[in-house]
Amino acid sequence: MECEMPRVNSNREEMKKYFQESKTIAVIGCSPDNTKASNHVAEYLRDNGYKMIPVYPKHDEILGQKVYRSLAEIDVPVDMVVIFRKPKALDAIADAVIARGDVKVYWTQLALINNNAADRVKEAGISVVQNYCAMVEHREIFR
C-alpha cells in the first residue's frame, strides 16, 4: 500500500489565522473514551476557549457537551472541523462540509490524508489542513 502525501495543505501562519478566526470547532469522530486522541484534542480545544462540538454516532454527551450524530445536525455556525476518521470516510465528510456552507477550515488529523476530498473542499473555497494535529499545532503557535 502506497502512502498518500498531502497535495493540498496550509502552512503554520495560515493555521495561526484559522485558530484566531475560529470560535466554533466541530470534532468529527470525537470519542467518549478519555484514552483516545480525539478526546484529548477535543478537551484541549474546549479548554482553550473554543466552542467544541463533538460529532459521534453514539452517546448524548462527551466532555460535558451535547453530541451530534452528524455535521448536518449541528444547529449553530461551525468555523472549523477537526476530523478523526479514516481516509476513506473523508470523501463523505468533505461533501458534508461543503454542503453546510459555513465551515471555513477543514482539518484532518495526523496520518489522515485524502487529496481528492481536500481538492473538492479547497475548490469550494474552504481552507485545508491535512496530516497535522490541531492540539500540537495550537500549542506550538500560541506557546
Tab-separated table of C-alpha atoms in Angstrom:
chain	number	residue	atom	x	y	z
A	1	MET	CA	0.000	0.000	0.000
A	2	GLU	CA	1.362	3.373	-1.010
A	3	CYS	CA	1.188	6.240	1.459
A	4	GLU	CA	-0.502	9.368	0.200
A	5	MET	CA	1.263	12.696	0.760
A	6	PRO	CA	-0.796	15.887	1.097
A	7	ARG	CA	-1.123	17.713	-2.189
A	8	VAL	CA	-3.191	20.482	-0.602
A	9	ASN	CA	-2.144	21.905	2.751
A	10	SER	CA	-1.691	25.046	4.833
A	11	ASN	CA	1.404	26.497	6.456
A	12	ARG	CA	1.821	27.477	10.090
A	13	GLU	CA	0.985	31.167	9.528
A	14	GLU	CA	-2.272	30.157	7.875
A	15	MET	CA	-3.011	27.752	10.743
A	16	LYS	CA	-2.482	30.589	13.233
A	17	LYS	CA	-5.017	32.701	11.354
A	18	TYR	CA	-7.509	29.821	11.316
A	19	PHE	CA	-7.281	29.430	15.085
A	20	GLN	CA	-7.550	33.180	15.646
A	21	GLU	CA	-10.626	33.496	13.443
A	22	SER	CA	-12.441	30.370	14.646
A	23	LYS	CA	-14.861	30.313	17.541
A	24	THR	CA	-16.723	27.039	16.992
A	25	ILE	CA	-14.946	23.787	16.166
A	26	ALA	CA	-16.759	20.531	15.407
A	27	VAL	CA	-14.659	17.463	16.241
A	28	ILE	CA	-15.784	14.681	13.922
A	29	GLY	CA	-15.089	11.262	15.399
A	30	CYS	CA	-14.775	12.606	18.939
A	31	SER	CA	-14.565	9.538	21.153
A	32	PRO	CA	-16.087	9.386	24.645
A	33	ASP	CA	-13.054	7.278	25.657
A	34	ASN	CA	-10.637	9.558	27.520
A	35	THR	CA	-7.683	7.410	26.418
A	36	LYS	CA	-8.273	8.302	22.743
A	37	ALA	CA	-6.506	11.142	20.938
A	38	SER	CA	-9.781	12.597	19.673
A	39	ASN	CA	-10.980	13.022	23.247
A	40	HIS	CA	-7.727	14.720	24.314
A	41	VAL	CA	-7.752	17.105	21.364
A	42	ALA	CA	-11.428	17.976	21.852
A	43	GLU	CA	-10.838	18.638	25.549
A	44	TYR	CA	-7.801	20.797	24.734
A	45	LEU	CA	-9.773	22.867	22.216
A	46	ARG	CA	-12.641	23.318	24.671
A	47	ASP	CA	-10.260	24.278	27.464
A	48	ASN	CA	-8.562	26.828	25.217
A	49	GLY	CA	-11.685	28.866	24.613
A	50	TYR	CA	-13.306	27.264	21.586
A	51	LYS	CA	-16.910	26.135	21.488
A	52	MET	CA	-16.170	22.462	20.867
A	53	ILE	CA	-18.949	20.379	19.347
A	54	PRO	CA	-18.459	16.596	19.408
A	55	VAL	CA	-19.736	14.629	16.418
A	56	TYR	CA	-20.055	10.918	17.147
A	57	PRO	CA	-22.668	8.284	16.207
A	58	LYS	CA	-23.388	7.306	19.811
A	59	HIS	CA	-23.665	8.947	23.240
A	60	ASP	CA	-25.590	12.054	24.204
A	61	GLU	CA	-22.726	13.893	25.874
A	62	ILE	CA	-18.938	13.936	25.583
A	63	LEU	CA	-16.749	16.198	27.733
A	64	GLY	CA	-19.864	17.920	29.035
A	65	GLN	CA	-21.010	18.887	25.536
A	66	LYS	CA	-24.074	17.770	23.588
A	67	VAL	CA	-23.123	15.186	20.947
A	68	TYR	CA	-24.390	15.448	17.387
A	69	ARG	CA	-24.675	12.375	15.179
A	70	SER	CA	-23.567	14.231	12.041
A	71	LEU	CA	-22.224	17.571	10.909
A	72	ALA	CA	-25.566	18.319	9.246
A	73	GLU	CA	-27.389	18.094	12.606
A	74	ILE	CA	-25.399	20.922	14.208
A	75	ASP	CA	-27.735	23.905	14.540
A	76	VAL	CA	-25.146	26.661	15.043
A	77	PRO	CA	-22.488	28.027	12.660
A	78	VAL	CA	-19.287	25.965	12.528
A	79	ASP	CA	-15.991	27.693	11.724
A	80	MET	CA	-13.683	24.670	11.649
A	81	VAL	CA	-13.985	20.896	11.542
A	82	VAL	CA	-11.252	18.743	13.048
A	83	ILE	CA	-11.550	15.206	11.736
A	84	PHE	CA	-10.646	11.874	13.351
A	85	ARG	CA	-11.946	9.429	10.744
A	86	LYS	CA	-10.271	7.031	8.327
A	87	PRO	CA	-9.159	8.481	4.974
A	88	LYS	CA	-11.892	6.595	3.087
A	89	ALA	CA	-14.538	8.416	5.187
A	90	LEU	CA	-13.133	11.810	4.212
A	91	ASP	CA	-14.962	11.924	0.864
A	92	ALA	CA	-18.367	11.903	2.565
A	93	ILE	CA	-17.149	14.320	5.243
A	94	ALA	CA	-15.880	16.700	2.558
A	95	ASP	CA	-19.334	16.604	0.945
A	96	ALA	CA	-20.967	17.378	4.309
A	97	VAL	CA	-18.544	20.246	4.967
A	98	ILE	CA	-19.226	21.768	1.550
A	99	ALA	CA	-22.999	21.295	1.942
A	100	ARG	CA	-23.047	23.217	5.254
A	101	GLY	CA	-21.817	26.386	3.601
A	102	ASP	CA	-20.413	27.916	6.798
A	103	VAL	CA	-17.263	25.892	7.520
A	104	LYS	CA	-14.105	27.870	6.825
A	105	VAL	CA	-11.460	25.266	7.762
A	106	TYR	CA	-11.339	21.511	7.041
A	107	TRP	CA	-8.629	19.948	9.256
A	108	THR	CA	-7.639	16.273	9.177
A	109	GLN	CA	-5.515	14.895	11.992
A	110	LEU	CA	-2.160	13.093	11.752
A	111	ALA	CA	-1.964	10.355	9.096
A	112	LEU	CA	-5.362	11.327	7.669
A	113	ILE	CA	-4.891	12.286	4.042
A	114	ASN	CA	-7.334	12.170	1.163
A	115	ASN	CA	-6.230	14.514	-1.595
A	116	ASN	CA	-9.377	14.081	-3.692
A	117	ALA	CA	-11.542	15.189	-0.755
A	118	ALA	CA	-9.135	18.031	0.042
A	119	ASP	CA	-9.185	19.210	-3.578
A	120	ARG	CA	-13.000	19.386	-3.577
A	121	VAL	CA	-13.054	21.271	-0.277
A	122	LYS	CA	-10.412	23.743	-1.495
A	123	GLU	CA	-12.316	24.280	-4.767
A	124	ALA	CA	-15.366	25.168	-2.647
A	125	GLY	CA	-13.337	27.983	-1.036
A	126	ILE	CA	-12.625	26.228	2.258
A	127	SER	CA	-9.124	26.211	3.762
A	128	VAL	CA	-7.496	22.795	4.130
A	129	VAL	CA	-5.090	21.348	6.697
A	130	GLN	CA	-4.111	17.687	6.312
A	131	ASN	CA	-1.958	15.410	8.432
A	132	TYR	CA	-1.453	17.785	11.389
A	133	CYS	CA	-2.627	17.529	14.991
A	134	ALA	CA	-4.753	20.558	15.881
A	135	MET	CA	-3.686	20.379	19.534
A	136	VAL	CA	0.045	20.155	18.774
A	137	GLU	CA	-0.101	22.978	16.238
A	138	HIS	CA	-2.141	25.212	18.547
A	139	ARG	CA	0.347	24.639	21.384
A	140	GLU	CA	3.311	25.392	19.111
A	141	ILE	CA	1.743	28.527	17.645
A	142	PHE	CA	0.448	30.029	20.904
A	143	ARG	CA	3.019	28.931	23.475
